[in-house]
Coordinates of C-alpha atoms in Angstrom, one line a residue:
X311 CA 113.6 102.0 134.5
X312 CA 110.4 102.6 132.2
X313 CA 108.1 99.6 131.8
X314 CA 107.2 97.8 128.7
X315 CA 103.6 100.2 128.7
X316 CA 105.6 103.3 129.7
X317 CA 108.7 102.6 126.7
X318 CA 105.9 101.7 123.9
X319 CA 103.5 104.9 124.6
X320 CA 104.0 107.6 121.9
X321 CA 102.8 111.5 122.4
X322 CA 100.6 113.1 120.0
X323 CA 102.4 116.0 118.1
X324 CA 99.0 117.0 116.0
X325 CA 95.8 114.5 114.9
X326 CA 98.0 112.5 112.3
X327 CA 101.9 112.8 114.0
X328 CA 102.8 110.8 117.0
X329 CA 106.5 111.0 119.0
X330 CA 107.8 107.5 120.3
X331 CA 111.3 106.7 121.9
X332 CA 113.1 104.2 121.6
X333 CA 115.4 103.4 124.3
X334 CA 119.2 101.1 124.3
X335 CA 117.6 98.8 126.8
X336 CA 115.0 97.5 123.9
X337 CA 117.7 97.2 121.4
X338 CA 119.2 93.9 119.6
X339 CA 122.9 95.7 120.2
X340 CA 123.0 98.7 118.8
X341 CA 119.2 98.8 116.8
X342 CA 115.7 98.9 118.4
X343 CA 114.2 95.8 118.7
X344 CA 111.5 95.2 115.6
X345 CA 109.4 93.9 118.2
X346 CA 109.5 96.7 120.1
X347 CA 109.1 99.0 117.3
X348 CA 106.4 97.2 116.3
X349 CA 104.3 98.0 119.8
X350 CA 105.0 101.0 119.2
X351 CA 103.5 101.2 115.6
X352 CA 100.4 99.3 118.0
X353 CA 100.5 102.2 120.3
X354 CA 100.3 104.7 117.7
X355 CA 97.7 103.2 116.4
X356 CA 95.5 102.6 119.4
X357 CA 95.5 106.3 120.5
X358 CA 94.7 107.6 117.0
X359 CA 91.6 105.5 116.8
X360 CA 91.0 107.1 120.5
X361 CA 91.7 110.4 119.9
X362 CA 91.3 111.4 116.3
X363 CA 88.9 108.6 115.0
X364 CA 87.4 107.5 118.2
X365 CA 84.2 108.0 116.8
X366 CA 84.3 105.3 114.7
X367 CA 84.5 102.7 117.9
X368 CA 87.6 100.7 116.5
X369 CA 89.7 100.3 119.1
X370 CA 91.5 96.8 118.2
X371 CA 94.2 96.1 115.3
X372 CA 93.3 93.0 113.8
X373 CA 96.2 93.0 111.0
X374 CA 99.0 94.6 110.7
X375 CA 102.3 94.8 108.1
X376 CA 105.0 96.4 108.5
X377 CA 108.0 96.6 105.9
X378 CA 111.1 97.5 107.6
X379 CA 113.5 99.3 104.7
X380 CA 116.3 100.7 107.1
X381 CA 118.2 99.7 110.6
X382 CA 115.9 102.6 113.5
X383 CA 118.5 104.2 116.0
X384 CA 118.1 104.8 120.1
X385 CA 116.3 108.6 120.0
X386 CA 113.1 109.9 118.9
X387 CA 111.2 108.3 116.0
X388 CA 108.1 110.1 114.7
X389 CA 105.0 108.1 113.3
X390 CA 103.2 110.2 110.9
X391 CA 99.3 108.5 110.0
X392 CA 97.5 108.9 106.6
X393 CA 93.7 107.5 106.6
X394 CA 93.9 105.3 104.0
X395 CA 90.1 103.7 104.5
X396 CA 87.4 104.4 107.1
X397 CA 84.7 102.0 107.6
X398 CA 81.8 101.3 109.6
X399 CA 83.3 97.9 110.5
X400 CA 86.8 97.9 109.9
X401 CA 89.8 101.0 108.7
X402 CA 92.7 101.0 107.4
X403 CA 95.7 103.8 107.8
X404 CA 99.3 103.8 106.5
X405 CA 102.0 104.5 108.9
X406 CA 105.3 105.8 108.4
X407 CA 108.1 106.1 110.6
X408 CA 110.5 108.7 110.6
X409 CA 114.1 109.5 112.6
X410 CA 116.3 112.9 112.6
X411 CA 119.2 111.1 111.7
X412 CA 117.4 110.1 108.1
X413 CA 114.6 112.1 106.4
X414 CA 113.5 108.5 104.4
X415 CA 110.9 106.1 106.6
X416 CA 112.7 103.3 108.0
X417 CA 109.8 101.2 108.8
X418 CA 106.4 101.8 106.7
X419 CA 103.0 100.1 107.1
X420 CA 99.4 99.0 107.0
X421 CA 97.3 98.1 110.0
X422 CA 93.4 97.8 110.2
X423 CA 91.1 98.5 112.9
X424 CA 88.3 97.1 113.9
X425 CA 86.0 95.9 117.5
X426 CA 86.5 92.6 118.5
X427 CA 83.6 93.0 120.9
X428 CA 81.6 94.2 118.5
X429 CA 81.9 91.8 115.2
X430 CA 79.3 89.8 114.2
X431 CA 79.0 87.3 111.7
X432 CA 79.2 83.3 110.8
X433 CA 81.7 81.4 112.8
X434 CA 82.5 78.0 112.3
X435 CA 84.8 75.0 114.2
X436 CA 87.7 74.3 112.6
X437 CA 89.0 71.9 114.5
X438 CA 92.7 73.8 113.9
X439 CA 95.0 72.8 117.1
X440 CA 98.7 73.1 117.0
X441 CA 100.7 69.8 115.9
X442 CA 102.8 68.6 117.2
X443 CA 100.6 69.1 120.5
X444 CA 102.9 71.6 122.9
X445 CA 104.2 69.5 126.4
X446 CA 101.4 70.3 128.9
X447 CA 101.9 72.1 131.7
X448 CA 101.9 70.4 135.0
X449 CA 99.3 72.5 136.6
X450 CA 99.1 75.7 136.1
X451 CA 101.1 79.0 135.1
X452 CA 101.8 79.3 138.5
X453 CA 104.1 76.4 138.7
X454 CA 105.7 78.0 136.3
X455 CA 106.6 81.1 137.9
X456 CA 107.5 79.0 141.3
X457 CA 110.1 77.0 138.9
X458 CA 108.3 73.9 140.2
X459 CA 106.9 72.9 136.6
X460 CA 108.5 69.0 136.5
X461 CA 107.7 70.4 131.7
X462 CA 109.1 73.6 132.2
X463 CA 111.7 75.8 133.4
X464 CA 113.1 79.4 133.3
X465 CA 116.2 79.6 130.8
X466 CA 117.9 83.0 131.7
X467 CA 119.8 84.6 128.6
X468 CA 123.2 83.5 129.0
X469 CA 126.1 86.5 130.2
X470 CA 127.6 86.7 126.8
X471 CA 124.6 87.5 124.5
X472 CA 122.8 89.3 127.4
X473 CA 124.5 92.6 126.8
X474 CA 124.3 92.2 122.8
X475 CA 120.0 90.9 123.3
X476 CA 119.0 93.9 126.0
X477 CA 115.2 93.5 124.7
X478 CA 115.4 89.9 125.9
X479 CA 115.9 90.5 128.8
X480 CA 112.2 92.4 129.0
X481 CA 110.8 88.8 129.0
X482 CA 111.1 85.7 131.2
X483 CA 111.5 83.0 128.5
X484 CA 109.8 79.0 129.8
X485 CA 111.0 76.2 127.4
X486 CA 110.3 72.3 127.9
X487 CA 112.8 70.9 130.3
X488 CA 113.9 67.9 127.8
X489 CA 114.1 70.3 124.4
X490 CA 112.0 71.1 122.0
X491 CA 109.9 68.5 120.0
X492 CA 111.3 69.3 116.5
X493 CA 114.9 70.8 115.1
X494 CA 113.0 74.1 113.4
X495 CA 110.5 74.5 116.2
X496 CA 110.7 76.3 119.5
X497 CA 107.8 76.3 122.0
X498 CA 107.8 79.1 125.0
X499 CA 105.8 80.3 127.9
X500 CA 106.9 83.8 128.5
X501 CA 106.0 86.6 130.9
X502 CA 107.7 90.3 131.1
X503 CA 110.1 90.6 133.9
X504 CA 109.5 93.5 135.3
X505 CA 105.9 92.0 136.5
X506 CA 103.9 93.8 134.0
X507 CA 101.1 92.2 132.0
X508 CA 100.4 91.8 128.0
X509 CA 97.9 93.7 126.6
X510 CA 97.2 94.2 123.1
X511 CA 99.7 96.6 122.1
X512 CA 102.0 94.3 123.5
X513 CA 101.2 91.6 121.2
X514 CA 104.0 93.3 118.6
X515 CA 107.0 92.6 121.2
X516 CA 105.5 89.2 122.0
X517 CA 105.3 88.1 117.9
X518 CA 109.1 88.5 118.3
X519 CA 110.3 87.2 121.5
X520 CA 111.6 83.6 121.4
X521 CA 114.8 81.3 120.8
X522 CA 116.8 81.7 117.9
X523 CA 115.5 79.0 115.7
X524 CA 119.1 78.8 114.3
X525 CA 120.9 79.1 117.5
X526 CA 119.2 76.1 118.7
X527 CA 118.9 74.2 116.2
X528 CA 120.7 70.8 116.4
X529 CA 120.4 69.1 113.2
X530 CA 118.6 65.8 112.9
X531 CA 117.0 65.6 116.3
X532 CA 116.2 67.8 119.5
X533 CA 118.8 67.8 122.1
X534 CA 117.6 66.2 125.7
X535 CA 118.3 66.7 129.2
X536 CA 121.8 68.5 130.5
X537 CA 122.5 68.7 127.0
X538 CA 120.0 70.7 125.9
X539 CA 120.2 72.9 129.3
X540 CA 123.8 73.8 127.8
X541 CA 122.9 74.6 124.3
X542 CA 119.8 76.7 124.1
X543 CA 120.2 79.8 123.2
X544 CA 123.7 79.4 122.8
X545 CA 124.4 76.6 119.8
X546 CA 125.9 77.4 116.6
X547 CA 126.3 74.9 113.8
X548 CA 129.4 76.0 112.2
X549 CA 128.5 79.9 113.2
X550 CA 131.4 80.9 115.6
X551 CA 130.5 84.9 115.8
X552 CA 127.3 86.3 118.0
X553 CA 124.3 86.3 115.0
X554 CA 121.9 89.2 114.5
X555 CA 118.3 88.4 112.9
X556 CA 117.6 91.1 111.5
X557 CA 113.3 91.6 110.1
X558 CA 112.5 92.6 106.7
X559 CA 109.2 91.7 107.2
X560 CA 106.3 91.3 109.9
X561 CA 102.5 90.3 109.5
X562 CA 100.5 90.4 112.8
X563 CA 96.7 89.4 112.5
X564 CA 94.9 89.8 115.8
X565 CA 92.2 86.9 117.0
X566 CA 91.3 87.4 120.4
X567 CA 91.1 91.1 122.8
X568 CA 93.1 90.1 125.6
X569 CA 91.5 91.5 129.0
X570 CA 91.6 95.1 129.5
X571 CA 93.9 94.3 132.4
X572 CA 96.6 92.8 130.4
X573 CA 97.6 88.6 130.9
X574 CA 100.7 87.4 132.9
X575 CA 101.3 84.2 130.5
X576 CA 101.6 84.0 126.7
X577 CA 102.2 80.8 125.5
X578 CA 104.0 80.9 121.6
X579 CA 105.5 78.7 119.0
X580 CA 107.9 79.7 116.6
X581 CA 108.6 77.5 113.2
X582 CA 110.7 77.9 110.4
X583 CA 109.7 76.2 106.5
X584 CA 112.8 77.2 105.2
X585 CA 116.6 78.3 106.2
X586 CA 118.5 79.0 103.3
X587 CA 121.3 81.6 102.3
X588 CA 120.7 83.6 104.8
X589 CA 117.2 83.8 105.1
X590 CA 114.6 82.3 106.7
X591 CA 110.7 82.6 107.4
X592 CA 109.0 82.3 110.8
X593 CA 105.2 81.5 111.5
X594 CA 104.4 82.2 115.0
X595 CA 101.5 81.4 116.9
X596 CA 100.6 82.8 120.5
X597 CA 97.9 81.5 122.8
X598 CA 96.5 82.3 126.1
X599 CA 96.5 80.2 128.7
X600 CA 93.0 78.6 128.0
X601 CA 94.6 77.2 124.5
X602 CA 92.9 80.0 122.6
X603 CA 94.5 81.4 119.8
X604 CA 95.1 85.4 120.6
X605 CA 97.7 86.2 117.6
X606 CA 99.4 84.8 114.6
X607 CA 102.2 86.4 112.6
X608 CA 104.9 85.8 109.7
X609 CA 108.5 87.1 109.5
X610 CA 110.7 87.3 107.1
X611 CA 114.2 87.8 108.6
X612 CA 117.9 87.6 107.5
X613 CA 120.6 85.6 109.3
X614 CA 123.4 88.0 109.3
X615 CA 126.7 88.8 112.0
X616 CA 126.1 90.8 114.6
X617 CA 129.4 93.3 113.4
X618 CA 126.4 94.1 110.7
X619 CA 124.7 95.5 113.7
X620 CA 127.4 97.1 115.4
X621 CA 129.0 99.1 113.2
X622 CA 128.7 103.1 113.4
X623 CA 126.6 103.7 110.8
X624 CA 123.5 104.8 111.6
X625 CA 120.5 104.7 110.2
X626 CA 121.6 102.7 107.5
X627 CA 120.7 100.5 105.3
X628 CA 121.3 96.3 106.5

């Protein structure tokens, strides 16, 4: 089984046209996980500016947007780069994303590049920290891994969405022993399973790991204890079928370079403004484990049921 750095890397076909894969086990049922794809369009991205434009020392996407106008299929998808803007501090290129099945892009976008070694410029304190304040860890991330955190404990996907949600199962998902601290909110440590580490190109799948915000939420106040246990992941007000969340849209603007070795530990928080007729909006915020702010990202997505997903179709539109 490939890991998360072997799935995401793409081949170069010429200096503007890249091949990526995308396998079932990174699939939401039958469609490639937007996260996924979305380190992908990262990966892309990081060996044109090595290859092609490596002379212009940009080796970091600090923003990104990707529209995503059709469902992508298991096979081959081909990323094809135009130069939009080349700059001495930051570029800009257009991606579009391609599949045999369907000549039209199914995912098009916008990332720039830039050195986050390298910038220079005014920096101020804003004083910005996340509120509600996340429950502390006990120690360390190591208690977390040990399953000693008195916080903070593993919650495995449970047997009846694990087959439907293979790309969650890529990640180890943390959450606070005694629920989460508001009904639209969901806090997380996470690591990958397979032992491998984040890096930067990862930062696409992390943006889109977490707890269903609808799934869990329980209406005027966060579930507790052995309740709570029994419900993430799992709880449906008035839903009865498995739901797919399917994105329409994804921002990602990069703070931090993580270390060149990759991190074990991502802390993130999801939050939704707004669920209403089927759609909602998600702000998510990932942090390191010092508490410093690495990503942050907005979704659009639509709350749809999973036979949306599962039908034959392919390639279609949602």
């Amino acid at each position: 089984m490939a890991s998360f750095a072997e799935a995401t890397a793409v081949q170069s076909l010429d200096s503007h046209t890249y091949q990526a894969q995308f396998p079932d086990e990174y699939c939401i049922g039958n469609v490639p996980h937007g996260g996924f794809v979305t380190s992908c369009f990262l990966s892309a991205t990081a060996l044109h500016f090595s290859t092609t434009l490596a002379d212009l020392h940009q080796p970091h996407t600090i923003t990104l947007h990707l529209t995503f106008l059709r469902r992508t299929i298991v096979g081959p998808a081909r990323l094809t780069i135009r130069d939009v803007k080349l700059g001495r501090r930051t570029s800009t290129i257009h991606l579009s994303l391609t599949q045999p099945d369907n000549a039209e892009p199914s995912v098009v976008g916008y990332l720039t590049q830039s050195n986050l070694h390298a910038e220079q410029g005014i920096s101020l304190p804003t004083k910005w920290t996340l509120y509600p304040p996340p429950i502390p860890l006990s120690s360390s991330t190591r208690a977390l891994k040990d399953g000693t955190d008195p916080n903070w404990t593993h919650r495995p996907i449970p047997p009846h969405l694990s087959d439907f949600r293979k790309a969650a199962r890529k990640t180890k998902f943390h959450l606070p022993r005694q629920g989460q601290l508001e009904p639209a909110l969901a806090d997380e440590w996470i690591c990958l399973a397979d032992g491998g580490k984040f890096t930067q190109t990862s930062l696409g799948f992390v943006a889109d790991q977490f707890p269903q915000i609808v799934e869990i939420y329980p209406g005027t106040a966060a579930p507790t204890g052995s309740e709570f246990e029994e419900k993430v992941f799992t709880r449906r007000r008035g839903v009865k079928e498995m739901m797919w969340y399917p994105t329409v849209l994804l921002n990602l603007e990069v703070k931090k370079a993580l270390s060149e070795d990759g991190v074990e530990w991502l802390f993130v928080r999801v939050r939704a403004k707004r669920i209403e007729k089927g759609r909602m909006d998600l702000e998510v915020v990932v942090l390191d484990e010092e508490g410093e702010l690495v990503a942050i990202s907005q979704h659009v997505c639509l709350i749809v049921g999973a036979e949306r997903n599962l039908r034959k179709d392919r390639g279609s539109r949602i």
